[in-house]
Short mmCIF file of C-alpha atoms in Angstrom, two decimals:
data_model
loop_
_atom_site.label_atom_id
_atom_site.label_comp_id
_atom_site.label_asym_id
_atom_site.label_seq_id
_atom_site.Cartn_x
_atom_site.Cartn_y
_atom_site.Cartn_z
CA MET A 13 56.85 -12.66 -14.42
CA LYS A 14 53.37 -14.07 -14.10
CA PRO A 15 53.03 -13.81 -10.30
CA ILE A 16 54.18 -10.20 -10.50
CA VAL A 17 51.59 -9.41 -13.15
CA CYS A 18 48.93 -10.97 -10.96
CA ALA A 19 50.06 -8.97 -7.97
CA LEU A 20 50.02 -5.77 -9.99
CA ALA A 21 46.57 -6.60 -11.25
CA LEU A 22 45.38 -7.10 -7.68
CA ILE A 23 46.86 -3.80 -6.60
CA ALA A 24 45.08 -2.15 -9.51
CA LEU A 25 41.79 -3.67 -8.36
CA VAL A 26 42.12 -2.71 -4.73
CA PRO A 27 41.44 1.02 -5.19
CA ALA A 28 38.29 0.29 -7.16
CA LEU A 29 36.74 -1.48 -4.18
CA SER A 30 38.33 0.54 -1.42
CA HIS A 31 36.01 3.52 -1.47
CA GLY A 32 33.17 1.78 0.30
CA GLN A 33 31.74 0.46 -2.93
CA SER A 34 30.33 -3.01 -2.98
CA ARG A 35 29.09 -5.15 -5.79
CA VAL A 36 25.54 -5.00 -7.02
CA GLN A 37 23.49 -7.85 -5.53
CA ARG A 38 21.69 -10.05 -8.06
CA THR A 39 18.47 -12.01 -8.01
CA ALA A 40 18.23 -15.70 -8.90
CA ASP A 41 17.48 -14.75 -12.52
CA GLY A 42 20.67 -12.66 -12.72
CA LYS A 43 19.04 -9.23 -12.67
CA PRO A 44 20.31 -6.50 -10.34
CA ASP A 45 18.45 -6.83 -7.04
CA LEU A 46 16.82 -3.47 -6.36
CA SER A 47 15.08 -4.76 -3.21
CA GLY A 48 15.47 -2.57 -0.19
CA ILE A 49 14.54 0.82 1.21
CA TRP A 50 15.70 3.88 -0.72
CA GLN A 51 15.57 7.65 -0.48
CA VAL A 52 16.95 10.61 -2.37
CA MET A 53 19.21 13.18 -0.74
CA ASN A 54 18.30 16.34 -2.64
CA THR A 55 15.88 19.27 -2.62
CA ALA A 56 13.88 18.39 -5.74
CA ALA A 57 10.72 18.04 -3.66
CA TRP A 58 10.72 21.83 -3.27
CA ASP A 59 11.91 22.70 -6.77
CA ILE A 60 13.32 20.45 -9.48
CA GLN A 61 15.21 23.46 -10.87
CA ALA A 62 18.12 25.30 -9.25
CA HIS A 63 16.85 27.48 -6.43
CA ASN A 64 18.00 29.70 -3.59
CA ALA A 65 17.04 29.05 -0.01
CA GLN A 66 13.87 30.51 1.47
CA LYS A 67 12.39 30.11 4.94
CA GLY A 68 11.75 26.36 5.23
CA VAL A 69 13.23 25.65 1.80
CA PRO A 70 16.84 24.49 1.48
CA ALA A 71 18.78 25.74 -1.55
CA GLY A 72 19.58 23.21 -4.23
CA PRO A 73 21.25 22.78 -7.61
CA GLY A 74 18.15 21.18 -9.16
CA VAL A 75 17.88 17.81 -10.88
CA VAL A 76 16.95 18.89 -14.42
CA ASP A 77 19.64 18.31 -17.03
CA GLY A 78 20.54 21.78 -18.30
CA ASN A 79 18.17 23.25 -15.68
CA GLU A 80 15.79 24.91 -18.19
CA LEU A 81 12.31 23.46 -18.71
CA PRO A 82 11.08 23.88 -22.30
CA TYR A 83 7.58 25.12 -21.51
CA THR A 84 5.24 26.39 -24.19
CA ARG A 85 4.30 30.05 -23.68
CA GLU A 86 0.88 29.17 -22.22
CA ALA A 87 2.33 26.52 -19.90
CA LEU A 88 4.97 28.94 -18.62
CA THR A 89 2.22 31.40 -17.69
CA LYS A 90 0.44 28.57 -15.86
CA LYS A 91 3.64 27.59 -14.08
CA LYS A 92 4.13 31.15 -12.82
CA SER A 93 0.57 31.27 -11.54
CA ASN A 94 1.00 27.87 -9.88
CA TYR A 95 4.10 29.19 -8.13
CA GLU A 96 2.28 32.29 -6.87
CA ASN A 97 -0.55 30.13 -5.50
CA ARG A 98 1.53 27.15 -4.45
CA ALA A 99 0.56 27.20 -0.77
CA THR A 100 -2.98 26.14 -1.61
CA ALA A 101 -2.82 25.03 -5.25
CA ASP A 102 -0.15 22.35 -4.84
CA PRO A 103 -1.88 18.93 -5.00
CA GLU A 104 0.47 17.82 -2.22
CA SER A 105 -1.14 20.39 0.07
CA LYS A 106 -4.40 18.45 -0.43
CA CYS A 107 -2.60 15.17 0.28
CA TYR A 108 -3.30 13.80 -3.19
CA LEU A 109 -1.15 11.10 -4.72
CA PRO A 110 1.88 12.99 -6.04
CA GLY A 111 2.35 11.31 -9.43
CA VAL A 112 5.54 10.18 -11.16
CA PRO A 113 8.38 11.12 -11.01
CA ARG A 114 7.50 13.40 -8.05
CA ILE A 115 6.90 10.49 -5.65
CA THR A 116 10.52 9.41 -6.17
CA TYR A 117 12.09 12.55 -4.69
CA MET A 118 9.65 13.40 -1.94
CA PRO A 119 11.35 13.51 1.47
CA PHE A 120 10.19 10.02 2.46
CA PRO A 121 11.74 6.56 2.06
CA PHE A 122 10.27 3.92 -0.24
CA GLN A 123 10.69 0.17 -0.46
CA ILE A 124 11.22 -1.88 -3.60
CA VAL A 125 9.89 -5.46 -3.71
CA GLN A 126 11.25 -7.28 -6.75
CA THR A 127 10.12 -10.45 -8.48
CA PRO A 128 10.86 -11.42 -12.11
CA ALA A 129 7.37 -10.45 -13.30
CA GLN A 130 6.66 -7.46 -11.11
CA VAL A 131 8.62 -4.76 -9.31
CA THR A 132 6.49 -3.12 -6.64
CA PHE A 133 7.31 0.25 -5.12
CA LEU A 134 5.85 0.88 -1.65
CA TYR A 135 6.06 4.49 -0.51
CA GLU A 136 5.93 5.76 3.05
CA TYR A 137 4.04 8.82 1.78
CA ALA A 138 0.31 8.02 2.11
CA HIS A 139 0.88 4.28 1.52
CA ALA A 140 1.24 5.05 -2.18
CA VAL A 141 1.92 1.98 -4.33
CA ARG A 142 3.29 1.49 -7.83
CA ASN A 143 3.06 -1.91 -9.48
CA ILE A 144 5.57 -2.12 -12.33
CA PHE A 145 4.67 -5.06 -14.53
CA VAL A 146 7.65 -6.45 -16.43
CA ASN A 147 7.46 -7.25 -20.16
CA THR A 148 3.74 -6.58 -20.46
CA PRO A 149 1.93 -4.03 -22.66
CA HIS A 150 0.18 -0.92 -21.38
CA ILE A 151 -3.53 -1.28 -20.68
CA GLU A 152 -5.50 -0.48 -23.83
CA GLY A 153 -7.29 2.84 -23.98
CA GLN A 154 -6.58 6.02 -22.06
CA LEU A 155 -6.69 5.84 -18.28
CA PHE A 156 -6.30 8.87 -16.03
CA TRP A 157 -4.36 7.58 -13.06
CA TRP A 158 -2.59 9.66 -10.44
CA MET A 159 0.46 7.39 -10.57
CA GLY A 160 0.13 6.29 -14.20
CA ASP A 161 0.36 2.82 -15.73
CA SER A 162 3.94 1.50 -15.32
CA ARG A 163 5.45 -1.15 -17.60
CA GLY A 164 9.04 -2.28 -17.05
CA ARG A 165 11.73 -4.04 -19.03
CA TRP A 166 15.36 -4.83 -18.34
CA GLU A 167 17.98 -3.33 -20.66
CA GLY A 168 21.15 -4.96 -19.36
CA ASP A 169 21.40 -3.88 -15.74
CA THR A 170 18.92 -1.03 -16.13
CA LEU A 171 15.25 -1.34 -15.23
CA VAL A 172 13.47 0.85 -17.78
CA VAL A 173 9.93 1.82 -16.80
CA ASP A 174 7.52 3.32 -19.32
CA VAL A 175 4.77 5.27 -17.56
CA THR A 176 1.66 6.60 -19.32
CA ASP A 177 -2.05 7.17 -18.57
CA PHE A 178 -1.67 10.07 -16.16
CA ASN A 179 -4.25 12.63 -15.17
CA ASP A 180 -3.34 16.34 -15.32
CA GLU A 181 -3.78 16.99 -11.61
CA THR A 182 -0.27 16.41 -10.26
CA TRP A 183 2.79 18.67 -10.25
CA PHE A 184 6.50 17.91 -10.44
CA ASP A 185 7.36 19.80 -7.25
CA ARG A 186 6.22 22.41 -4.73
CA ALA A 187 7.28 25.17 -7.14
CA GLY A 188 4.34 24.59 -9.47
CA ASN A 189 6.06 22.81 -12.35
CA LEU A 190 3.28 21.13 -14.28
CA HIS A 191 2.29 18.61 -16.94
CA SER A 192 -0.86 17.57 -18.76
CA ASP A 193 -2.62 14.23 -19.20
CA ALA A 194 -0.39 13.70 -22.24
CA LEU A 195 2.56 13.12 -19.89
CA HIS A 196 4.84 10.23 -20.81
CA VAL A 197 7.65 9.34 -18.42
CA VAL A 198 10.47 6.91 -19.10
CA GLU A 199 12.39 6.05 -15.95
CA ARG A 200 15.76 4.32 -15.86
CA TYR A 201 16.94 2.65 -12.64
CA THR A 202 20.64 1.66 -12.94
CA PRO A 203 22.51 0.31 -9.92
CA LEU A 204 25.77 2.13 -9.32
CA ASP A 205 26.89 -0.25 -6.58
CA ALA A 206 25.11 -2.27 -3.87
CA ASP A 207 23.80 0.84 -2.13
CA HIS A 208 23.17 3.43 -4.86
CA ILE A 209 20.90 3.56 -7.89
CA THR A 210 21.15 6.16 -10.63
CA TYR A 211 17.63 7.37 -11.37
CA GLU A 212 16.95 9.10 -14.67
CA ALA A 213 13.59 10.19 -16.00
CA THR A 214 12.79 11.46 -19.47
CA ILE A 215 9.70 13.65 -19.59
CA GLU A 216 7.60 14.10 -22.72
CA ASP A 217 4.40 16.13 -22.82
CA PRO A 218 3.65 17.84 -26.13
CA LYS A 219 0.77 19.82 -24.60
CA VAL A 220 3.12 21.50 -22.10
CA PHE A 221 6.71 21.17 -23.33
CA THR A 222 8.22 21.97 -26.74
CA ARG A 223 10.66 19.04 -26.46
CA PRO A 224 11.47 16.14 -24.13
CA TRP A 225 13.71 16.86 -21.13
CA GLN A 226 15.51 14.82 -18.49
CA MET A 227 16.16 14.74 -14.80
CA SER A 228 18.62 12.59 -12.88
CA MET A 229 19.54 11.88 -9.28
CA ILE A 230 20.89 9.18 -6.97
CA LEU A 231 18.77 6.87 -4.81
CA ASN A 232 20.51 5.94 -1.57
CA ARG A 233 19.93 2.68 0.29
CA HIS A 234 18.89 2.95 3.92
CA LYS A 235 21.45 0.84 5.77
CA GLU A 236 20.39 1.61 9.33
CA LYS A 237 19.84 -1.58 11.32
CA ASN A 238 16.22 -2.79 11.19
CA PHE A 239 15.19 0.27 9.19
CA ARG A 240 11.58 0.06 8.03
CA LEU A 241 8.92 2.27 6.51
CA LEU A 242 6.74 4.12 8.97
CA GLU A 243 3.62 6.00 7.89
CA TYR A 244 2.81 9.46 6.64
CA GLU A 245 -0.97 9.26 6.34
CA CYS A 246 -1.18 12.76 4.98
CA PHE A 247 -4.93 13.37 5.20
CA SER A 248 -5.31 11.85 8.67
CA PHE A 249 -3.71 14.85 10.35
CA MET B 18 -24.36 -2.71 -7.01
CA ASN B 19 -24.01 -2.09 -3.32
CA VAL B 20 -22.91 1.36 -2.33
CA SER B 21 -22.71 1.89 1.39
CA ARG B 22 -20.69 4.01 3.73
CA SER B 23 -18.35 1.10 4.19
CA GLU B 24 -16.98 1.27 0.68
CA PRO B 25 -15.52 4.63 -0.19
CA GLY B 26 -13.87 3.20 -3.27
CA LEU B 27 -17.28 2.78 -4.84
CA LEU B 28 -18.10 6.40 -4.34
CA LEU B 29 -15.19 7.93 -6.19
CA ALA B 30 -15.97 10.65 -8.61
CA ALA B 31 -13.13 9.49 -10.83
CA GLY B 32 -14.43 7.41 -13.70
CA ILE B 33 -11.49 5.11 -13.49
CA ALA B 34 -12.75 3.72 -10.23
CA THR B 35 -15.69 2.42 -12.17
CA ILE B 36 -13.39 0.65 -14.58
CA ALA B 37 -11.44 -0.95 -11.73
CA LEU B 38 -14.71 -1.98 -10.17
CA LEU B 39 -16.09 -3.57 -13.31
CA TRP B 40 -12.88 -5.47 -13.78
CA SER B 41 -12.84 -6.90 -10.35
CA PRO B 42 -14.22 -10.34 -9.66
CA ALA B 43 -14.66 -9.32 -6.05
CA VAL B 44 -17.69 -7.30 -7.08
CA SER B 45 -19.44 -10.60 -7.39
CA GLY B 46 -18.41 -11.28 -3.80
CA GLN B 47 -21.71 -9.73 -2.85
CA ALA B 48 -23.51 -12.60 -4.53
CA SER B 49 -21.04 -15.24 -3.43
CA LYS B 50 -21.83 -14.67 0.22
CA ASN B 51 -24.47 -17.30 -0.28
CA ARG B 52 -21.98 -19.93 -1.41
CA PRO B 53 -22.51 -22.74 1.07
CA VAL B 54 -19.23 -24.56 0.35
CA ILE B 55 -15.66 -23.33 -0.15
CA ALA B 56 -12.73 -25.72 -0.66
CA GLY B 57 -15.01 -28.61 0.23
CA CYS B 58 -15.85 -27.05 3.60
CA PRO B 59 -19.00 -25.29 4.83
CA SER B 60 -18.40 -21.59 4.24
CA VAL B 61 -19.76 -20.35 7.59
CA SER B 62 -16.72 -19.44 9.70
CA ALA B 63 -17.52 -21.67 12.68
CA LYS B 64 -17.71 -24.72 10.40
CA PHE B 65 -15.06 -23.70 7.86
CA HIS B 66 -12.50 -23.31 10.66
CA PRO B 67 -12.14 -26.94 11.86
CA CYS B 68 -12.88 -28.43 8.44
CA ALA B 69 -10.23 -26.39 6.58
CA LEU B 70 -7.56 -26.96 9.23
CA GLU B 71 -8.21 -30.70 8.99
CA LYS B 72 -7.76 -30.57 5.21
CA ALA B 73 -4.57 -28.52 5.58
CA LYS B 74 -3.00 -31.34 7.59
CA THR B 75 -2.76 -33.52 4.50
CA PHE B 76 -2.07 -30.78 1.93
CA SER B 77 1.52 -30.28 0.84
CA PRO B 78 1.80 -26.62 -0.24
CA PRO B 79 3.94 -25.39 -3.14
CA ARG B 80 7.24 -24.03 -1.91
CA MET B 81 9.59 -21.12 -2.48
CA PRO B 82 13.24 -21.84 -3.41
CA ASP B 83 14.12 -21.49 0.30
CA GLY B 84 11.64 -24.26 1.18
CA THR B 85 9.01 -22.11 2.88
CA PRO B 86 5.39 -22.45 1.72
CA ASN B 87 4.57 -20.28 -1.28
CA LEU B 88 1.55 -18.12 -0.45
CA GLN B 89 2.22 -15.68 -3.28
CA GLY B 90 -0.66 -14.54 -5.39
CA ILE B 91 -3.67 -12.27 -5.51
CA TRP B 92 -6.35 -13.17 -2.99
CA ASP B 93 -10.03 -12.36 -2.71
CA ALA B 94 -12.09 -12.57 0.50
CA PRO B 95 -15.44 -13.54 -1.00
CA LEU B 96 -17.24 -14.30 2.24
CA ALA B 97 -15.89 -11.55 4.45
CA MET B 98 -17.80 -8.96 2.40
CA GLY B 99 -15.39 -6.25 3.39
CA PHE B 100 -16.55 -6.67 6.98
CA GLN B 101 -19.89 -4.94 7.04
CA ASN B 102 -20.19 -6.41 10.54
CA ILE B 103 -17.90 -8.96 12.14
CA GLU B 104 -20.71 -10.18 14.42
CA ASP B 105 -24.06 -11.66 13.34
CA PHE B 106 -25.72 -9.04 11.18
CA PRO B 107 -29.44 -8.83 10.45
CA GLY B 108 -28.91 -6.80 7.28
CA ASP B 109 -28.90 -3.16 6.38
CA ARG B 110 -32.31 -1.73 5.50
CA SER B 111 -30.94 1.29 3.67
CA PRO B 112 -31.30 1.27 -0.14
CA GLY B 113 -28.61 -0.95 -1.63
CA GLY B 114 -27.55 -1.99 1.87
CA PHE B 115 -25.98 -5.27 2.83
CA GLY B 116 -27.93 -8.43 3.36
CA PRO B 117 -27.74 -10.45 6.56
CA ALA B 118 -24.45 -12.11 7.46
CA VAL B 119 -23.21 -14.67 9.94
CA THR B 120 -20.46 -13.79 12.43
CA VAL B 121 -16.81 -14.46 11.47
CA ILE B 122 -15.93 -14.85 15.17
CA VAL B 123 -15.20 -18.49 16.04
CA ASP B 124 -14.07 -17.87 19.60
CA PRO B 125 -15.87 -17.12 21.86
CA ALA B 126 -18.55 -19.55 20.69
CA ASP B 127 -21.35 -16.96 20.92
CA GLY B 128 -19.74 -15.14 17.99
CA ARG B 129 -19.58 -11.81 19.81
CA VAL B 130 -16.63 -9.55 20.62
CA PRO B 131 -15.87 -9.99 24.37
CA TYR B 132 -16.00 -6.29 25.21
CA PHE B 133 -15.88 -4.84 28.67
CA PRO B 134 -19.34 -3.31 29.35
CA TRP B 135 -18.12 0.27 28.71
CA ALA B 136 -16.58 -0.87 25.43
CA ARG B 137 -19.83 -2.49 24.23
CA ALA B 138 -21.50 0.84 24.94
CA GLN B 139 -18.76 2.65 23.05
CA ARG B 140 -19.41 0.42 20.06
CA GLU B 141 -23.11 1.35 20.10
CA GLU B 142 -22.15 5.00 20.31
CA ASN B 143 -19.72 4.56 17.41
CA ILE B 144 -22.53 3.51 15.07
CA LYS B 145 -24.75 6.38 16.10
CA LYS B 146 -22.22 9.20 16.19
CA TYR B 147 -19.13 8.51 14.17
CA ILE B 148 -17.97 7.99 10.60
CA ASP B 149 -16.32 4.68 9.80
CA PRO B 150 -12.68 5.82 9.35
CA TYR B 151 -12.42 3.61 6.29
CA ALA B 152 -15.24 5.55 4.67
CA GLN B 153 -12.94 8.57 4.93
CA CYS B 154 -10.30 6.63 3.00
CA LEU B 155 -8.19 6.08 6.11
CA PRO B 156 -6.23 2.82 6.29
CA THR B 157 -8.09 -0.34 7.21
CA GLY B 158 -5.80 -1.59 9.94
CA VAL B 159 -5.56 -5.34 10.53
CA PRO B 160 -7.44 -7.71 10.10
CA ARG B 161 -9.78 -5.58 7.96
CA GLN B 162 -7.02 -5.34 5.36
CA MET B 163 -7.45 -9.05 4.75
CA ALA B 164 -11.25 -8.91 4.57
CA ASN B 165 -11.53 -5.78 2.48
CA PHE B 166 -13.31 -5.63 -0.83
CA ARG B 167 -11.45 -6.69 -3.93
CA THR B 168 -8.00 -8.14 -3.71
CA ARG B 169 -4.73 -8.21 -1.81
CA GLN B 170 -1.45 -9.39 -3.31
CA ILE B 171 1.00 -11.40 -1.21
CA THR B 172 4.65 -11.32 -2.34
CA GLN B 173 7.46 -13.21 -0.62
CA SER B 174 10.88 -11.68 -1.18
CA GLY B 175 13.94 -12.53 0.86
CA SER B 176 13.33 -11.80 4.51
CA MET B 177 10.06 -9.96 4.04
CA ILE B 178 6.51 -10.51 2.84
CA SER B 179 4.45 -7.67 1.41
CA ILE B 180 0.66 -7.55 1.42
CA VAL B 181 -0.68 -4.90 -0.95
CA ASN B 182 -4.37 -4.09 -1.42
CA GLU B 183 -6.16 -2.69 -4.41
CA ALA B 184 -9.16 -1.15 -2.65
CA GLY B 185 -9.36 1.39 0.12
CA GLY B 186 -6.99 3.69 -1.65
CA HIS B 187 -3.43 2.39 -1.66
CA ILE B 188 -2.76 0.46 1.54
CA PHE B 189 -0.10 -2.12 2.24
CA ARG B 190 1.84 -3.90 4.95
CA VAL B 191 5.39 -5.20 5.01
CA VAL B 192 5.91 -8.25 7.25
CA TYR B 193 9.51 -8.73 8.38
CA MET B 194 10.66 -12.33 8.75
CA ASP B 195 14.24 -11.58 9.88
CA GLY B 196 13.72 -11.86 13.62
CA ARG B 197 13.99 -8.15 14.35
CA PRO B 198 12.20 -6.77 17.43
CA HIS B 199 8.99 -4.72 17.32
CA LEU B 200 9.18 -0.95 17.14
CA SER B 201 9.17 1.00 20.38
CA PRO B 202 5.63 1.24 21.81
CA ALA B 203 5.94 4.99 21.22
CA PHE B 204 5.19 4.38 17.52
CA LYS B 205 1.47 4.37 16.69
CA LEU B 206 0.61 3.26 13.18
CA TRP B 207 -2.61 2.69 11.23
CA MET B 208 -1.34 -0.61 9.82
CA GLY B 209 0.81 -1.53 12.82
CA ASP B 210 4.23 -3.15 12.91
CA SER B 211 4.12 -6.69 11.50
CA LEU B 212 6.67 -9.41 12.26
CA GLY B 213 6.31 -12.93 10.90
CA HIS B 214 7.59 -16.47 11.23
CA TRP B 215 6.67 -19.94 10.00
CA ASP B 216 4.98 -22.48 12.23
CA GLY B 217 5.22 -25.58 10.03
CA ASN B 218 3.28 -24.65 6.89
CA THR B 219 1.50 -21.76 8.58
CA LEU B 220 2.59 -18.14 8.23
CA VAL B 221 2.22 -16.48 11.63
CA ILE B 222 2.18 -12.67 11.75
CA GLU B 223 2.20 -10.72 14.98
CA THR B 224 1.22 -7.07 14.66
CA THR B 225 1.45 -4.38 17.34
CA ASN B 226 1.97 -0.58 17.44
CA PHE B 227 -1.56 0.22 16.26
CA ASN B 228 -3.00 3.71 16.73
CA GLY B 229 -6.49 2.57 17.84
CA ARG B 230 -8.20 4.82 15.30
CA TRP B 231 -9.69 2.33 12.85
CA TRP B 232 -12.71 0.05 13.09
CA TYR B 233 -12.83 -3.63 12.23
CA ASP B 234 -15.96 -3.07 10.17
CA SER B 235 -18.63 -0.56 9.17
CA GLU B 236 -20.54 -1.18 12.38
CA GLY B 237 -18.27 0.43 14.92
CA HIS B 238 -16.33 -2.54 16.31
CA PHE B 239 -13.05 -1.18 17.63
CA ALA B 240 -9.77 -1.69 19.50
CA SER B 241 -7.30 0.51 21.34
CA ASP B 242 -3.63 1.20 20.77
CA ALA B 243 -2.85 -1.75 23.08
CA LEU B 244 -4.10 -4.22 20.46
CA LYS B 245 -2.00 -7.17 19.40
CA VAL B 246 -3.19 -9.18 16.39
CA THR B 247 -1.81 -12.65 15.71
CA GLU B 248 -2.68 -13.91 12.24
CA ARG B 249 -2.29 -17.44 10.90
CA LEU B 250 -2.37 -18.09 7.15
CA THR B 251 -2.51 -21.72 6.05
CA LEU B 252 -2.99 -23.13 2.56
CA VAL B 253 -5.87 -25.62 2.53
CA ASP B 254 -5.55 -26.43 -1.17
CA PRO B 255 -3.65 -24.70 -4.02
CA ASP B 256 -6.19 -21.88 -4.21
CA THR B 257 -7.63 -21.47 -0.71
CA LEU B 258 -6.14 -19.97 2.44
CA HIS B 259 -7.50 -20.53 5.92
CA TYR B 260 -7.17 -17.06 7.46
CA GLN B 261 -7.29 -16.69 11.21
CA ALA B 262 -6.70 -13.65 13.42
CA THR B 263 -6.65 -13.51 17.21
CA MET B 264 -7.12 -10.14 18.88
CA GLU B 265 -5.77 -9.30 22.34
CA ASP B 266 -6.38 -5.91 23.90
CA PRO B 267 -6.59 -5.87 27.70
CA LYS B 268 -7.88 -2.30 27.64
CA VAL B 269 -10.99 -3.19 25.62
CA TYR B 270 -11.69 -6.96 25.71
CA THR B 271 -12.19 -9.33 28.64
CA ARG B 272 -10.32 -12.10 26.78
CA PRO B 273 -8.65 -12.83 23.41
CA TRP B 274 -11.01 -13.54 20.51
CA THR B 275 -10.55 -15.10 17.11
CA ILE B 276 -12.00 -14.67 13.64
CA VAL B 277 -11.69 -17.03 10.66
CA PHE B 278 -12.59 -16.75 6.99
CA PRO B 279 -11.33 -18.14 3.68
CA LEU B 280 -9.21 -16.30 1.13
CA GLU B 281 -9.50 -17.45 -2.47
CA ARG B 282 -6.88 -17.14 -5.18
CA ILE B 283 -7.70 -15.01 -8.24
CA LYS B 284 -6.86 -17.50 -10.99
CA GLU B 285 -7.42 -15.22 -13.97
CA LYS B 286 -4.17 -15.24 -15.96
CA GLY B 287 -2.43 -11.88 -16.05
CA TYR B 288 -4.74 -10.37 -13.43
CA GLU B 289 -3.35 -7.03 -12.25
CA GLN B 290 -4.33 -4.83 -9.36
CA MET B 291 -5.19 -1.37 -10.65
CA GLU B 292 -4.90 2.07 -9.14
CA GLU B 293 -7.63 3.02 -6.75
CA ALA B 294 -7.23 6.56 -5.57
CA CYS B 295 -9.62 7.14 -2.66
CA HIS B 296 -9.07 10.36 -0.75
CA GLU B 297 -8.27 12.02 -4.08
CA GLY B 298 -11.85 11.63 -5.26
CA ASP B 299 -13.66 11.36 -1.95
CA HIS B 300 -16.71 13.53 -1.61
CA ASP B 301 -18.86 11.40 0.68
CA ALA B 302 -17.02 12.24 3.90
CA ALA B 303 -18.46 15.75 3.60
CA GLY B 304 -21.89 14.12 3.28
CA PHE B 305 -21.42 12.29 6.58
CA VAL B 306 -20.44 15.48 8.31
CA LEU B 307 -23.59 17.13 6.94
CA GLY B 308 -25.52 14.08 8.18
CA GLY B 309 -24.31 14.84 11.69
CA TYR B 310 -21.69 12.12 11.91
CA GLN B 311 -18.30 13.02 13.39
CA PRO B 312 -14.80 11.81 12.60
CA TYR B 313 -13.77 8.96 14.92
CA LEU B 314 -10.59 9.68 16.87
CA GLY B 315 -10.38 6.53 19.00
CA PRO B 316 -12.11 5.07 22.08
CA ARG B 317 -12.95 7.16 25.15
CA PHE B 318 -11.86 5.11 28.12
CA PRO B 319 -13.89 5.20 31.36
CA GLN B 320 -12.46 7.49 34.03
#
C-alpha cells in the first residue's frame, strides 16, 4: 500500500504547483526574500475607491476593504473640495513625494533591497527612498516627513511595517482622499508565492477618520529579462 | 554654517531638514577639509591616490558570504566638500562661502579638466548664466553622488549593489553585477546606467546613458550625454575607501581624466539616514531666477 499512498500524495501535490506558482525564495536568515522589482496592477493611483472610467482614468473596483472611507464630517467636506480642485491641488501635480501608502500603488515600479537589519525600497518615481529599519524603535519626538518613519518587524512570513511621523501634505490618490499629520499606517507584506506579495495597509488617523480602515492589493514581480528601474524625475520636465 | 547655492538641502523651509543637518557628522566636513592626513595618507588627492593604493595592496578586506569584498556601510566624503569646485579653487568670497580647496583631479597632472577650447568657454558661461542643476534639487549624476554632502549607504545584495544618498533629496543608484548589457543609448538618465564587476578587491562600476544635464560641481564643470564614468572603489583599511572615477567624453574632453578622494565610514552605532525632501521645500530656485540665472539644459555644442 505504501507506494500507492506516496503516489497519490504526489498527484495531490502536483495541482498545487501546476498553476505557475513557485515557492517563496528565502534569505540566509530564513526570512522570505522580498528582493526584486515590483509593481501593482490596479487603478488605485487615480482613486482608491471604486470608480467609473473618465477620460484618461481607467475604471477600477478600488482597493479599500468595504469601499467606504469613514471620514469625519469636516474631512468629507475637505475631500470633496480636494476632488473639485484635484488638477492643481494634488501634491502629485507639484511633484512632491507622494507619502505612504500612495507611493506603493503609483504607476511606477519599485525595487526592494533586503538585509536582515534594513529593508530599503527604491522607487522609480522621483528617486523616492524608504528605509525600513527592522526591530528598532521610532525616532523620539514628532517628525513631519513626507514618507514617514518606517520601522519593520517580521511576524512569521509577513514583514510588518509601522509608519508614523507624517506631514499633512500628501493625499492617498488623485481623487483627493486625505489624511492629517496624525496618520499612522501599518503595512503588511506577505509573499503569496515567488512572484506575488499581498500588500495590506491599515490606516488610522483620528483627526480625519472615525475608525481605522484597510486597503489591500497584490504586488507583482517584474520578470522581464534584465528589467531595471528607469527614472521619472517629475520636476525636471 | 555654510549655505551656498550648491547645497539646496540646507535651504529647505521644512524644519526637519534642520534636524537632519544637526544630526549629520558630515556638517563638520566643512572643518575637516583641513585634515592633513586620512588613513595614514596625505589627504590631498594627488598624494592620497598613490599612498592609499599602496596600503590597499596589503589590506585584506572583510568579505561577504559569497567571498566578494564587503563595502557595505554608510560613507562620508569629508574632503570632497560636496564638490564646490573639482579644480583648484581660490575660495568663495560671498558671505558664508566656501574656503579655498585643492583639485581632486589626479590626471592630468595639472589638475584641470581637459576640455576642448569651446567647452572651457562653456564652463565659464555656465558659472555666469546658469543655475547649478543640483541647487534646483535635480539629481547629482555621477561622480557627484559620491562626493555629495552628508552620507551615502552602500548595500550589497545578491547580484546588485545599491548606493543611496541622504542629501540632495532622495537620490540613489542600483549597480547590476549580473553581466547584463547596458541600456540602449536611446535612454538618457540623470544617474546613468551602472554595471559593476570585481577586479580583485576593487569594485569597478561603469556608468553610461547619462543625460548631460548635471554639473560635477557648483562651478559649472560639465559633461555631455556621451559621458562614460568608470569608478573604482577599494578598501584601504576597515573604514576608508579609495574612490576613483575616470571620465571619458569625446564630445567635451580631449582625453580621459581621473579624480580621487577618500570616503570614510560613519562608525556611529545605529546611524540612520533620514528623510531629506528637497524639491518639496525648495524656494531658492525662484531666487536664482530673480537673480537672472537660467536653468541649465545641457551644453551647446559648436556648429
